[in-house]
mmCIF file of C-alpha atoms and ligand atoms in Angstrom:
data_model
loop_
_atom_site.group_PDB
_atom_site.id
_atom_site.type_symbol
_atom_site.label_atom_id
_atom_site.label_comp_id
_atom_site.label_asym_id
_atom_site.label_seq_id
_atom_site.Cartn_x
_atom_site.Cartn_y
_atom_site.Cartn_z
ATOM 1 C CA MET A 1321 10.789 -18.533 -9.976
ATOM 2 C CA PHE A 1322 10.077 -16.421 -6.917
ATOM 3 C CA LYS A 1323 7.074 -14.172 -7.384
ATOM 4 C CA SER A 1324 5.283 -12.560 -4.482
ATOM 5 C CA ASP A 1325 2.373 -10.155 -4.220
ATOM 6 C CA CYS A 1326 2.594 -8.210 -0.942
ATOM 7 C CA HIS A 1327 -0.605 -6.172 -1.122
ATOM 8 C CA ILE A 1328 -3.888 -8.083 -1.446
ATOM 9 C CA HIS A 1329 -7.394 -7.396 -0.130
ATOM 10 C CA THR A 1330 -10.145 -9.982 0.243
ATOM 11 C CA ASP A 1331 -13.730 -9.384 1.353
ATOM 12 C CA PHE A 1332 -12.446 -9.015 4.913
ATOM 13 C CA SER A 1333 -11.863 -5.442 3.665
ATOM 14 C CA PRO A 1334 -15.102 -3.505 3.053
ATOM 15 C CA ASP A 1335 -13.972 -2.701 -0.519
ATOM 16 C CA GLY A 1336 -12.618 -6.201 -1.244
ATOM 17 C CA LYS A 1337 -14.684 -8.072 -3.794
ATOM 18 C CA GLN A 1338 -13.696 -11.702 -3.355
ATOM 19 C CA THR A 1339 -13.281 -14.378 -0.742
ATOM 20 C CA PRO A 1340 -9.912 -15.457 0.647
ATOM 21 C CA GLN A 1341 -10.199 -18.790 -1.204
ATOM 22 C CA GLU A 1342 -10.968 -17.033 -4.514
ATOM 23 C CA MET A 1343 -8.008 -14.698 -4.105
ATOM 24 C CA LEU A 1344 -5.745 -17.602 -3.170
ATOM 25 C CA ASN A 1345 -6.857 -19.565 -6.257
ATOM 26 C CA ALA A 1346 -6.181 -16.522 -8.428
ATOM 27 C CA ALA A 1347 -2.712 -16.189 -6.919
ATOM 28 C CA ALA A 1348 -1.916 -19.813 -7.751
ATOM 29 C CA GLU A 1349 -3.178 -19.333 -11.309
ATOM 30 C CA ALA A 1350 -1.058 -16.196 -11.674
ATOM 31 C CA GLY A 1351 2.024 -18.277 -10.833
ATOM 32 C CA LEU A 1352 2.726 -16.608 -7.510
ATOM 33 C CA THR A 1353 4.890 -18.468 -5.027
ATOM 34 C CA GLU A 1354 3.867 -16.311 -2.096
ATOM 35 C CA ILE A 1355 1.219 -13.772 -1.110
ATOM 36 C CA THR A 1356 0.726 -11.345 1.727
ATOM 37 C CA VAL A 1357 -2.828 -10.355 2.590
ATOM 38 C CA THR A 1358 -3.112 -6.788 3.851
ATOM 39 C CA GLU A 1359 -6.665 -5.986 4.915
ATOM 40 C CA HIS A 1360 -7.617 -2.389 5.612
ATOM 41 C CA CYS A 1361 -7.356 -0.956 9.118
ATOM 42 C CA GLU A 1362 -8.391 2.671 8.743
ATOM 43 C CA CYS A 1363 -7.452 4.541 11.914
ATOM 44 C CA ASN A 1364 -9.510 7.699 11.364
ATOM 45 C CA ASP A 1365 -12.916 6.324 12.278
ATOM 46 C CA ASN A 1366 -14.646 6.709 8.901
ATOM 47 C CA ALA A 1367 -13.877 10.437 8.888
ATOM 48 C CA ALA A 1368 -12.903 10.371 5.203
ATOM 49 C CA LEU A 1369 -16.135 8.875 3.862
ATOM 50 C CA PRO A 1370 -18.714 11.103 2.162
ATOM 51 C CA ALA A 1371 -21.870 11.935 4.138
ATOM 52 C CA GLY A 1372 -24.381 9.122 3.898
ATOM 53 C CA ALA A 1373 -21.834 6.444 2.934
ATOM 54 C CA THR A 1374 -22.071 3.133 4.775
ATOM 55 C CA PRO A 1375 -19.465 3.223 7.561
ATOM 56 C CA TRP A 1376 -16.661 0.695 7.370
ATOM 57 C CA PRO A 1377 -16.734 -1.812 10.220
ATOM 58 C CA ASP A 1378 -13.504 -2.512 12.095
ATOM 59 C CA LEU A 1379 -11.499 -5.452 10.806
ATOM 60 C CA ASP A 1380 -12.551 -8.688 12.510
ATOM 61 C CA VAL A 1381 -9.022 -9.684 13.459
ATOM 62 C CA LYS A 1382 -9.974 -13.021 14.992
ATOM 63 C CA SER A 1383 -11.985 -14.254 12.040
ATOM 64 C CA TYR A 1384 -9.465 -12.862 9.520
ATOM 65 C CA THR A 1385 -6.391 -14.419 11.068
ATOM 66 C CA GLU A 1386 -8.094 -17.749 11.820
ATOM 67 C CA THR A 1387 -9.330 -17.983 8.222
ATOM 68 C CA PHE A 1388 -5.853 -17.503 6.799
ATOM 69 C CA GLU A 1389 -4.168 -19.722 9.373
ATOM 70 C CA LYS A 1390 -6.551 -22.445 8.236
ATOM 71 C CA LEU A 1391 -5.973 -21.734 4.530
ATOM 72 C CA ARG A 1392 -2.232 -21.934 5.132
ATOM 73 C CA GLU A 1393 -2.539 -25.600 6.125
ATOM 74 C CA ASN A 1394 -3.296 -26.814 2.595
ATOM 75 C CA SER A 1395 -2.086 -23.928 0.495
ATOM 76 C CA PRO A 1396 0.371 -24.567 -2.363
ATOM 77 C CA ILE A 1397 1.498 -20.976 -1.859
ATOM 78 C CA LYS A 1398 3.142 -19.410 1.155
ATOM 79 C CA ILE A 1399 0.728 -17.040 2.900
ATOM 80 C CA ASN A 1400 1.786 -14.101 5.050
ATOM 81 C CA ILE A 1401 -0.849 -12.329 7.112
ATOM 82 C CA GLY A 1402 -0.707 -8.557 7.360
ATOM 83 C CA ILE A 1403 -2.659 -5.327 7.472
ATOM 84 C CA GLU A 1404 -2.728 -2.015 5.650
ATOM 85 C CA LEU A 1405 -2.685 0.597 8.409
ATOM 86 C CA GLY A 1406 -4.315 3.765 7.053
ATOM 87 C CA GLN A 1407 -3.968 7.231 8.564
ATOM 88 C CA ALA A 1408 -2.166 6.104 11.724
ATOM 89 C CA THR A 1409 -1.413 9.722 12.641
ATOM 90 C CA GLN A 1410 -5.168 10.477 12.637
ATOM 91 C CA GLY A 1411 -5.968 7.749 15.165
ATOM 92 C CA LYS A 1412 -2.844 6.794 17.061
ATOM 93 C CA GLU A 1413 -4.633 4.777 19.736
ATOM 94 C CA TYR A 1414 -6.495 2.671 17.209
ATOM 95 C CA ALA A 1415 -3.286 2.219 15.212
ATOM 96 C CA ALA A 1416 -1.495 0.954 18.318
ATOM 97 C CA LYS A 1417 -4.401 -1.366 19.151
ATOM 98 C CA MET A 1418 -4.535 -2.912 15.665
ATOM 99 C CA THR A 1419 -0.764 -3.233 15.454
ATOM 100 C CA ALA A 1420 -0.772 -5.190 18.716
ATOM 101 C CA ALA A 1421 -3.872 -7.254 17.870
ATOM 102 C CA TYR A 1422 -1.886 -10.091 16.229
ATOM 103 C CA ASN A 1423 1.678 -11.077 15.467
ATOM 104 C CA TRP A 1424 1.411 -9.681 11.936
ATOM 105 C CA ASP A 1425 3.874 -10.702 9.279
ATOM 106 C CA PHE A 1426 3.631 -7.388 7.528
ATOM 107 C CA ILE A 1427 2.217 -3.901 8.096
ATOM 108 C CA LEU A 1428 1.797 -1.512 5.206
ATOM 109 C CA GLY A 1429 1.679 2.185 6.078
ATOM 110 C CA SER A 1430 -0.831 4.216 4.055
ATOM 111 C CA LEU A 1431 -2.409 7.643 3.838
ATOM 112 C CA HIS A 1432 -5.728 7.778 1.974
ATOM 113 C CA ASN A 1433 -6.854 11.225 3.085
ATOM 114 C CA VAL A 1434 -5.388 14.330 4.649
ATOM 115 C CA ARG A 1435 -6.900 15.591 7.903
ATOM 116 C CA ASN A 1436 -10.469 16.856 7.624
ATOM 117 C CA GLU A 1437 -10.712 15.838 3.977
ATOM 118 C CA LEU A 1438 -12.367 12.967 2.143
ATOM 119 C CA ASP A 1439 -10.410 9.990 0.889
ATOM 120 C CA PHE A 1440 -8.677 11.067 -2.312
ATOM 121 C CA CYS A 1441 -10.937 8.713 -4.258
ATOM 122 C CA TYR A 1442 -13.979 10.906 -3.434
ATOM 123 C CA ILE A 1443 -12.523 14.348 -4.158
ATOM 124 C CA ASN A 1444 -13.768 16.438 -7.063
ATOM 125 C CA TYR A 1445 -10.444 17.552 -8.523
ATOM 126 C CA LYS A 1446 -12.011 19.940 -11.012
ATOM 127 C CA GLU A 1447 -13.286 22.053 -8.124
ATOM 128 C CA ARG A 1448 -10.284 21.845 -5.825
ATOM 129 C CA ASP A 1449 -6.751 23.180 -5.703
ATOM 130 C CA PHE A 1450 -5.296 19.705 -5.984
ATOM 131 C CA LYS A 1451 -1.676 20.908 -5.844
ATOM 132 C CA LYS A 1452 -2.379 22.247 -2.364
ATOM 133 C CA LEU A 1453 -4.013 18.956 -1.403
ATOM 134 C CA PHE A 1454 -1.012 17.026 -2.763
ATOM 135 C CA SER A 1455 1.361 19.201 -0.812
ATOM 136 C CA GLU A 1456 -0.613 18.575 2.387
ATOM 137 C CA TYR A 1457 -0.579 14.883 1.535
ATOM 138 C CA PHE A 1458 3.222 14.736 1.365
ATOM 139 C CA ASP A 1459 3.595 16.702 4.611
ATOM 140 C CA GLN A 1460 1.268 14.274 6.376
ATOM 141 C CA LEU A 1461 2.932 11.297 4.717
ATOM 142 C CA TYR A 1462 6.189 12.505 6.257
ATOM 143 C CA GLU A 1463 4.464 12.601 9.664
ATOM 144 C CA THR A 1464 3.212 9.065 9.050
ATOM 145 C CA VAL A 1465 6.745 7.818 8.421
ATOM 146 C CA LEU A 1466 7.975 9.771 11.436
ATOM 147 C CA LEU A 1467 5.401 7.959 13.597
ATOM 148 C CA GLY A 1468 6.475 4.669 11.974
ATOM 149 C CA GLY A 1469 5.306 1.316 13.277
ATOM 150 C CA PHE A 1470 5.005 -0.296 9.853
ATOM 151 C CA SER A 1471 7.127 -2.387 7.484
ATOM 152 C CA SER A 1472 6.734 -0.682 4.115
ATOM 153 C CA LEU A 1473 5.255 2.603 2.851
ATOM 154 C CA SER A 1474 2.393 1.952 0.460
ATOM 155 C CA HIS A 1475 1.517 3.855 -2.769
ATOM 156 C CA LEU A 1476 3.900 6.802 -2.306
ATOM 157 C CA TYR A 1477 1.709 9.171 -4.311
ATOM 158 C CA TYR A 1478 -1.722 7.634 -3.829
ATOM 159 C CA PRO A 1479 -3.760 10.670 -5.064
ATOM 160 C CA VAL A 1480 -2.267 10.393 -8.557
ATOM 161 C CA ARG A 1481 -4.579 7.470 -9.327
ATOM 162 C CA TYR A 1482 -7.636 9.650 -8.951
ATOM 163 C CA ILE A 1483 -6.200 12.712 -10.667
ATOM 164 C CA TYR A 1484 -5.713 10.621 -13.804
ATOM 165 C CA ARG A 1485 -9.084 8.935 -13.462
ATOM 166 C CA ALA A 1486 -10.585 12.453 -13.417
ATOM 167 C CA GLY A 1487 -8.952 13.049 -16.811
ATOM 168 C CA MET A 1488 -6.317 15.405 -15.379
ATOM 169 C CA SER A 1489 -2.573 15.072 -14.948
ATOM 170 C CA VAL A 1490 0.051 16.286 -12.538
ATOM 171 C CA ASP A 1491 3.806 16.778 -12.789
ATOM 172 C CA MET A 1492 5.076 14.988 -9.702
ATOM 173 C CA SER A 1493 8.471 16.714 -9.876
ATOM 174 C CA VAL A 1494 6.808 19.830 -8.421
ATOM 175 C CA PHE A 1495 6.780 17.878 -5.137
ATOM 176 C CA ASP A 1496 10.307 16.458 -5.385
ATOM 177 C CA GLU A 1497 11.559 18.197 -2.269
ATOM 178 C CA GLN A 1498 8.754 16.747 -0.139
ATOM 179 C CA ILE A 1499 8.917 13.312 -1.780
ATOM 180 C CA TYR A 1500 12.700 13.074 -1.323
ATOM 181 C CA ALA A 1501 12.283 13.956 2.357
ATOM 182 C CA VAL A 1502 9.774 11.095 2.763
ATOM 183 C CA LEU A 1503 12.084 8.658 0.949
ATOM 184 C CA GLU A 1504 15.103 9.734 2.954
ATOM 185 C CA LEU A 1505 13.233 9.254 6.235
ATOM 186 C CA CYS A 1506 12.086 5.766 5.155
ATOM 187 C CA ALA A 1507 15.681 4.843 4.305
ATOM 188 C CA LYS A 1508 16.932 6.192 7.630
ATOM 189 C CA LYS A 1509 14.282 4.273 9.607
ATOM 190 C CA ASP A 1510 14.720 1.035 7.611
ATOM 191 C CA ILE A 1511 11.141 1.271 6.402
ATOM 192 C CA GLY A 1512 10.527 -0.306 3.017
ATOM 193 C CA LEU A 1513 9.187 1.349 -0.107
ATOM 194 C CA GLU A 1514 6.286 -0.379 -1.817
ATOM 195 C CA ILE A 1515 6.096 -0.490 -5.593
ATOM 196 C CA ASN A 1516 2.330 -0.491 -6.100
ATOM 197 C CA THR A 1517 1.336 -1.939 -9.469
ATOM 198 C CA SER A 1518 -2.402 -1.190 -9.317
ATOM 199 C CA THR A 1519 -2.233 1.735 -11.745
ATOM 200 C CA LEU A 1520 -0.736 -0.311 -14.582
ATOM 201 C CA ASN A 1521 -4.014 -0.739 -16.441
ATOM 202 C CA ASP A 1522 -5.157 2.799 -15.728
ATOM 203 C CA LYS A 1523 -4.789 5.998 -17.688
ATOM 204 C CA TYR A 1524 -1.753 6.436 -15.448
ATOM 205 C CA ALA A 1525 0.121 3.412 -16.767
ATOM 206 C CA ASP A 1526 3.088 3.273 -14.430
ATOM 207 C CA PHE A 1527 3.934 1.959 -11.005
ATOM 208 C CA VAL A 1528 3.502 4.062 -7.870
ATOM 209 C CA PRO A 1529 6.269 4.983 -7.477
ATOM 210 C CA GLY A 1530 7.957 4.531 -10.847
ATOM 211 C CA LEU A 1531 11.632 4.255 -11.752
ATOM 212 C CA LYS A 1532 12.588 7.838 -10.899
ATOM 213 C CA TYR A 1533 11.601 7.702 -7.230
ATOM 214 C CA ALA A 1534 12.682 4.074 -6.770
ATOM 215 C CA SER A 1535 16.140 5.151 -7.983
ATOM 216 C CA VAL A 1536 16.138 8.132 -5.629
ATOM 217 C CA PHE A 1537 15.215 5.826 -2.732
ATOM 218 C CA LYS A 1538 18.183 3.613 -3.607
ATOM 219 C CA LYS A 1539 20.544 6.612 -3.793
ATOM 220 C CA LEU A 1540 19.300 7.857 -0.428
ATOM 221 C CA GLY A 1541 20.265 4.556 1.163
ATOM 222 C CA GLY A 1542 16.969 2.671 0.904
ATOM 223 C CA LYS A 1543 17.435 -1.088 1.205
ATOM 224 C CA ILE A 1544 13.958 -2.552 1.459
ATOM 225 C CA VAL A 1545 11.566 -2.679 -1.494
ATOM 226 C CA THR A 1546 8.273 -4.570 -1.507
ATOM 227 C CA VAL A 1547 5.978 -5.126 -4.484
ATOM 228 C CA GLY A 1548 2.199 -5.394 -4.367
ATOM 229 C CA SER A 1549 -0.764 -5.270 -6.731
ATOM 230 C CA ASP A 1550 -3.271 -3.797 -4.246
ATOM 231 C CA ALA A 1551 -5.730 -6.260 -5.807
ATOM 232 C CA HIS A 1552 -9.300 -6.029 -4.561
ATOM 233 C CA ARG A 1553 -10.487 -8.479 -7.239
ATOM 234 C CA ALA A 1554 -9.197 -11.893 -8.327
ATOM 235 C CA ASP A 1555 -8.280 -10.765 -11.852
ATOM 236 C CA ARG A 1556 -5.848 -8.178 -10.448
ATOM 237 C CA VAL A 1557 -3.794 -10.529 -8.250
ATOM 238 C CA GLY A 1558 -0.155 -10.573 -9.300
ATOM 239 C CA LEU A 1559 -0.643 -7.807 -11.870
ATOM 240 C CA GLY A 1560 2.697 -6.430 -13.078
ATOM 241 C CA ILE A 1561 4.838 -8.117 -10.436
ATOM 242 C CA ASN A 1562 7.522 -9.329 -12.873
ATOM 243 C CA ALA A 1563 7.679 -5.941 -14.581
ATOM 244 C CA ALA A 1564 8.070 -4.299 -11.170
ATOM 245 C CA TYR A 1565 10.996 -6.637 -10.387
ATOM 246 C CA GLU A 1566 12.639 -5.503 -13.653
ATOM 247 C CA MET A 1567 12.039 -1.880 -12.713
ATOM 248 C CA ILE A 1568 13.623 -2.183 -9.271
ATOM 249 C CA LYS A 1569 16.650 -3.843 -10.879
ATOM 250 C CA GLN A 1570 16.967 -0.804 -13.129
ATOM 251 C CA ALA A 1571 16.762 1.340 -10.008
ATOM 252 C CA GLY A 1572 19.811 -0.490 -8.629
ATOM 253 C CA PHE A 1573 18.242 -3.028 -6.282
ATOM 254 C CA THR A 1574 19.248 -6.678 -6.508
ATOM 255 C CA GLU A 1575 16.668 -7.972 -4.045
ATOM 256 C CA VAL A 1576 12.982 -7.617 -3.267
ATOM 257 C CA ALA A 1577 11.686 -8.071 0.286
ATOM 258 C CA THR A 1578 8.814 -9.937 1.848
ATOM 259 C CA PHE A 1579 8.150 -9.917 5.579
ATOM 260 C CA GLU A 1580 7.662 -12.625 8.194
ATOM 261 C CA LYS A 1581 6.695 -11.480 11.693
ATOM 262 C CA GLN A 1582 7.728 -8.012 10.514
ATOM 263 C CA ILE A 1583 11.309 -9.093 9.740
ATOM 264 C CA PRO A 1584 12.380 -8.573 6.117
ATOM 265 C CA VAL A 1585 13.303 -11.608 4.050
ATOM 266 C CA PHE A 1586 15.263 -10.782 0.886
ATOM 267 C CA HIS A 1587 14.879 -12.559 -2.450
ATOM 268 C CA LYS A 1588 17.096 -12.092 -5.500
ATOM 269 C CA VAL A 1589 15.401 -10.488 -8.492
HETATM 270 ZN ZN1 LIG B 371 -4.207 1.864 0.181
HETATM 271 ZN ZN1 LIG B 372 -4.654 -1.527 -0.354
#
């Protein structure tokens, strides 16, 4: 049965914990038929790291793509090679350079920090007006989609992970107007919506986005849905993929997409 994880990091990403071969082995063990690797390309020049943190080096595109081209030769699983383009609006030149650096199968669009702020994973939510930060996030996410240049929008409400990890909660419906605008623009531009399963084992035990916003995307004319675990470790590869397929069916989709050379390929769910 078709089962694909479209959001995987190896140690080519500074926060990836395992080698390409280890992640590929884990994917085979998890019964995946296909994976897409999506190493980080942060376009904002380390601006969102706390003072004193080790800067992230640029992705070594040559070594990364050659490694996976080689792994493809004997892999029992289909391998697509992509990137996760973070904060493209905060470094448009770098975004354009990385986008053109290889004939990528897939480009995820992400926003991990709002301008002049740390990555959401470093913010102290007890000391900040996080509703204001969230609102800024959705405005800048809209700008990101407006700029475009990617295949699927990753983790629609990324900050929620860290709100819950801080022992707090947030009612996402407060931001419905902004979220719907983002979803509508994705649908209009034929940009996919990623169902990110990484929060399944967290305090926030749901997909990002969950059924409500996946259904809204469908109603607004969205056609392309991708599913990814955002695994940075081998034991997270393929996490929740089947459950996510069930969820998108409930949302009204009959197909999930993968990408080859940035063209969507649809698979029945
Ligand atoms: Zn991300
Ligand atoms: Zn990621």
